[in-house]
Amino acid sequence: MEVYTPMIHPELDYSKVKSLKETFKLKGIDIDQYLESDHFKFKQGGEKRALQILTSAMKLTNPLTKPLISIDCEASEDNTKKLTEIGIAILDPQISTPGSIVPQIKTIHLVILENLQLHNYKYVQGNKLKFMGGTSYVLTKKQAENILGQIMEKYITTRDGVLIGHDVKQDIKYLKKAGIQVSQTIHRIDTMALIKLSRDSGHSLWAVLKQLDIPHANLHNAANDAYYSLIAAISLCDPIVRLNKDLDFYLPTSSSLSKKYQPRNDEAKFILVDDEQKFIDDVLSNKG
């Protein structure tokens, strides 16, 4: 069992960050003031492009007026042409009551009948049977693609929604293969692209969730991944989360977060606390 050691924060100039947070406490969050601030310290040489990517994503969610649709597809590790699952998570601002602090997210897990017997285990531990929403729907590939197409039509095409994914270009490739028209100008938020602005490694979905302190389990289930990608996206686009988690600084990542996801990554780490005062000081700090 490890022994608890007090948190160590990087040697950074937090004066501008603290000033922004104090202003937001007094006057409320101003997304334009945040984005125009000079507190950002992204990777040298790529600062301008990084801020463009961040601005594009944050303007789509602040304020939240467009539906957010997160999609994840799982395929057989032996034949990637064999689709096994589709996960869809929907955050519709028309459903959520204005002023509510709890996002109302509808998550759907579609399992492909033709490949029902296929389970991944060689390279990643698949979790097809562990959708945390409780109910998985088994359909033919054609039925599943029809449902996905109608959801895209309703939320993305008709209502000018935002497509979300972790490495979203891969999901767009699948959509096109399924015959679903995806415009080049579609709004999109890529959680992998966003975390790459802030960290030199640890860009997998599970590493992103760890860095954001979002409890999670049973990844590599399409619906779970779609849900967590949506939660990660709105977190990465939240100015207060970004300020608290040092996401506006380009920093190194713990080597443990650069590894591939394994089921044991979901297990809690037991750490022995020797000095409870240092522990409570960290718990009650304003960092993260």
XYZ file of C-alpha atoms in Angstrom:
288
model
C 0.000 0.000 0.000
C 1.354 3.416 -0.964
C 1.789 6.174 1.616
C 0.010 9.475 0.969
C 2.210 12.361 -0.147
C 0.952 15.969 -0.347
C -0.007 17.269 -3.776
C 2.742 18.933 -5.783
C 1.622 21.656 -8.159
C 3.748 22.690 -11.160
C 5.714 25.906 -10.884
C 3.427 28.135 -12.919
C 2.321 31.734 -12.782
C -1.220 31.449 -11.442
C -1.750 35.180 -10.907
C -3.764 35.654 -14.111
C -5.743 32.466 -13.495
C -6.626 33.595 -9.975
C -7.644 37.005 -11.281
C -9.972 35.442 -13.859
C -11.568 33.161 -11.273
C -12.170 36.047 -8.899
C -13.755 38.087 -11.686
C -16.038 35.196 -12.626
C -17.075 34.776 -8.985
C -18.129 38.411 -8.786
C -19.615 38.972 -12.226
C -20.351 35.503 -13.621
C -18.561 33.628 -16.377
C -17.823 35.643 -19.509
C -16.663 33.252 -22.225
C -15.296 36.041 -24.423
C -13.281 37.502 -21.551
C -11.916 34.037 -20.817
C -10.870 33.346 -24.414
C -9.353 36.810 -24.861
C -7.280 36.499 -21.684
C -3.502 36.198 -22.001
C -3.181 33.473 -19.335
C -2.924 30.604 -21.864
C 0.427 28.803 -22.111
C 0.017 26.216 -24.849
C 2.827 24.365 -26.642
C 5.423 26.768 -27.962
C 5.011 27.407 -31.662
C 1.430 26.161 -31.749
C -0.253 28.680 -29.469
C -2.349 30.394 -32.134
C -3.705 27.151 -33.618
C -4.380 25.719 -30.146
C -6.444 28.742 -29.171
C -8.388 28.507 -32.443
C -9.288 24.861 -31.737
C -10.301 25.653 -28.163
C -12.323 28.717 -29.166
C -14.228 26.764 -31.810
C -15.185 24.047 -29.307
C -16.075 26.374 -26.443
C -18.239 28.627 -28.606
C -20.354 25.560 -29.459
C -21.137 24.849 -25.810
C -21.101 28.253 -24.108
C -24.000 28.877 -23.992
C -25.414 25.439 -24.750
C -28.061 26.013 -27.415
C -27.252 23.199 -29.861
C -27.839 19.473 -29.240
C -24.666 17.494 -28.565
C -24.494 14.007 -30.086
C -21.679 11.693 -29.045
C -21.115 8.528 -31.070
C -18.787 5.582 -30.543
C -18.482 2.456 -32.680
C -16.863 -0.838 -31.676
C -15.719 -3.445 -34.185
C -14.227 -6.923 -34.027
C -10.502 -6.939 -33.298
C -10.079 -9.746 -35.864
C -11.994 -7.971 -38.633
C -12.604 -4.250 -38.220
C -15.236 -4.378 -40.969
C -17.452 -6.350 -38.593
C -19.286 -3.778 -36.495
C -20.290 -5.109 -33.075
C -21.742 -2.090 -31.221
C -22.910 1.488 -31.686
C -23.141 3.848 -28.734
C -25.043 7.136 -28.854
C -25.295 9.805 -26.145
C -27.561 12.832 -26.614
C -27.576 16.074 -24.646
C -30.523 18.132 -25.887
C -30.781 21.662 -24.439
C -34.489 21.669 -25.301
C -35.020 18.807 -22.844
C -32.927 20.190 -20.003
C -34.671 22.795 -17.889
C -32.920 26.185 -18.148
C -30.817 26.762 -15.051
C -30.561 23.047 -14.176
C -27.123 22.043 -12.948
C -27.626 18.384 -13.961
C -27.182 17.573 -17.678
C -29.951 15.294 -18.952
C -28.164 12.785 -21.183
C -29.937 10.024 -23.087
C -27.640 7.090 -23.836
C -28.450 4.297 -26.298
C -26.586 1.004 -26.766
C -27.135 -0.827 -30.047
C -25.674 -4.327 -30.425
C -25.335 -5.819 -33.907
C -27.200 -9.113 -34.231
C -25.008 -10.556 -36.993
C -21.912 -10.209 -34.780
C -23.507 -10.890 -31.412
C -21.083 -13.737 -30.666
C -17.949 -11.624 -31.264
C -16.147 -10.321 -28.178
C -12.818 -8.482 -28.048
C -10.167 -9.669 -25.603
C -6.807 -9.993 -27.387
C -5.720 -6.363 -27.631
C -8.329 -4.593 -25.503
C -10.838 -6.012 -23.061
C -14.215 -5.457 -24.665
C -17.232 -4.807 -22.456
C -20.153 -5.396 -24.794
C -22.175 -6.962 -21.966
C -21.544 -4.154 -19.473
C -23.539 -1.130 -20.625
C -23.985 0.899 -17.449
C -27.334 2.246 -18.650
C -28.830 -1.186 -18.093
C -30.525 -2.059 -21.408
C -28.831 -2.979 -24.680
C -30.855 -3.289 -27.883
C -30.017 -6.060 -30.363
C -30.693 -5.206 -34.007
C -29.446 -6.117 -37.440
C -26.672 -3.937 -38.835
C -29.129 -2.423 -41.309
C -31.617 -1.557 -38.549
C -28.908 -0.027 -36.361
C -27.571 2.113 -39.202
C -31.109 3.266 -40.018
C -31.625 4.364 -36.404
C -28.261 6.131 -36.343
C -29.067 7.887 -39.614
C -32.392 9.173 -38.280
C -30.746 10.449 -35.095
C -28.111 12.269 -37.149
C -30.821 13.744 -39.381
C -32.884 14.994 -36.440
C -30.147 16.461 -34.264
C -27.233 17.245 -36.579
C -28.812 18.122 -39.926
C -32.163 19.610 -38.917
C -31.097 21.295 -35.683
C -27.495 22.156 -36.566
C -26.165 20.032 -33.715
C -22.632 19.147 -32.671
C -21.016 15.745 -33.256
C -18.747 14.662 -30.413
C -16.236 11.848 -30.274
C -12.842 10.791 -29.010
C -10.832 10.972 -32.244
C -14.060 11.953 -33.967
C -12.698 11.566 -37.499
C -12.810 7.784 -37.029
C -16.520 7.958 -36.186
C -17.139 10.142 -39.237
C -15.389 7.528 -41.409
C -17.777 4.889 -40.109
C -20.823 7.102 -40.661
C -19.820 7.591 -44.282
C -19.250 3.851 -44.762
C -22.760 3.282 -43.411
C -24.140 5.584 -46.094
C -24.903 8.419 -43.678
C -24.207 11.791 -45.252
C -21.852 13.916 -43.146
C -21.210 17.461 -44.311
C -17.644 18.772 -44.268
C -18.954 21.794 -42.362
C -20.591 19.784 -39.578
C -19.974 21.145 -36.068
C -17.705 18.804 -34.142
C -15.825 18.555 -30.863
C -12.956 16.088 -30.597
C -11.995 15.306 -27.002
C -8.666 13.840 -28.120
C -7.776 17.036 -29.978
C -8.704 19.114 -26.922
C -6.597 17.135 -24.443
C -3.623 17.306 -26.832
C -3.667 21.080 -26.394
C -3.000 20.627 -22.685
C -0.906 17.483 -22.189
C 2.084 15.921 -23.943
C 0.715 12.368 -23.514
C -2.143 10.511 -21.869
C -4.576 11.175 -24.709
C -6.669 7.987 -24.472
C -10.254 8.297 -23.248
C -9.558 6.622 -19.915
C -6.547 8.887 -19.315
C -8.656 11.966 -20.111
C -11.312 10.837 -17.627
C -8.644 10.262 -14.975
C -7.182 13.728 -15.524
C -10.637 15.291 -15.264
C -11.442 13.287 -12.100
C -14.537 11.785 -13.742
C -15.464 8.420 -12.145
C -15.773 5.757 -14.830
C -15.733 2.028 -15.523
C -16.326 -0.552 -18.257
C -14.757 1.334 -21.140
C -14.696 -0.265 -24.596
C -18.445 -0.553 -24.411
C -19.721 1.693 -27.205
C -22.484 3.353 -25.189
C -20.342 3.855 -22.091
C -17.612 5.405 -24.255
C -20.111 7.677 -26.018
C -21.461 8.863 -22.664
C -18.022 9.454 -21.165
C -16.841 11.257 -24.309
C -19.791 13.626 -23.971
C -19.062 14.256 -20.286
C -15.387 14.810 -21.128
C -16.284 17.232 -23.929
C -18.462 19.494 -21.789
C -15.810 19.372 -19.054
C -12.979 20.295 -21.428
C -15.121 23.182 -22.708
C -15.972 24.494 -19.247
C -13.775 27.496 -18.357
C -13.863 26.822 -14.610
C -12.897 23.166 -15.048
C -10.076 24.261 -17.329
C -8.802 26.825 -14.838
C -9.015 24.394 -11.908
C -7.323 21.532 -13.770
C -4.496 23.594 -15.348
C -5.821 22.711 -18.800
C -4.770 26.062 -20.227
C -1.117 25.104 -19.694
C 0.767 22.561 -21.827
C 2.158 20.132 -19.252
C 3.689 16.642 -19.020
C 1.411 13.772 -18.029
C 2.037 11.049 -15.484
C 3.651 8.063 -17.218
C 0.942 5.790 -15.788
C -1.646 7.577 -17.940
C 0.259 6.929 -21.157
C -0.437 3.196 -21.081
C -3.257 1.297 -22.766
C -6.521 0.904 -20.897
C -6.888 -2.334 -18.940
C -9.803 -3.406 -16.709
C -7.526 -3.058 -13.683
C -7.346 0.667 -14.439
C -10.898 0.839 -13.049
C -9.768 -0.460 -9.668
C -9.350 2.034 -6.838
C -5.844 2.609 -5.514
C -5.510 2.276 -1.735
C -3.200 4.887 -0.199
C -2.338 5.067 3.495
C -2.786 8.553 4.995
C -0.233 9.333 7.693
C -0.648 13.101 8.103
C -4.389 13.820 8.022
C -3.896 17.608 8.165
C -1.845 17.701 4.963
C -4.453 15.439 3.407
C -7.382 17.681 4.377
C -5.431 20.748 3.207
C -5.193 19.149 -0.231
C -8.850 18.083 -0.217
C -10.012 21.593 0.672
C -7.633 23.396 -1.672
C -8.972 25.326 -4.642
C -6.970 23.230 -7.093
C -9.089 20.828 -9.118
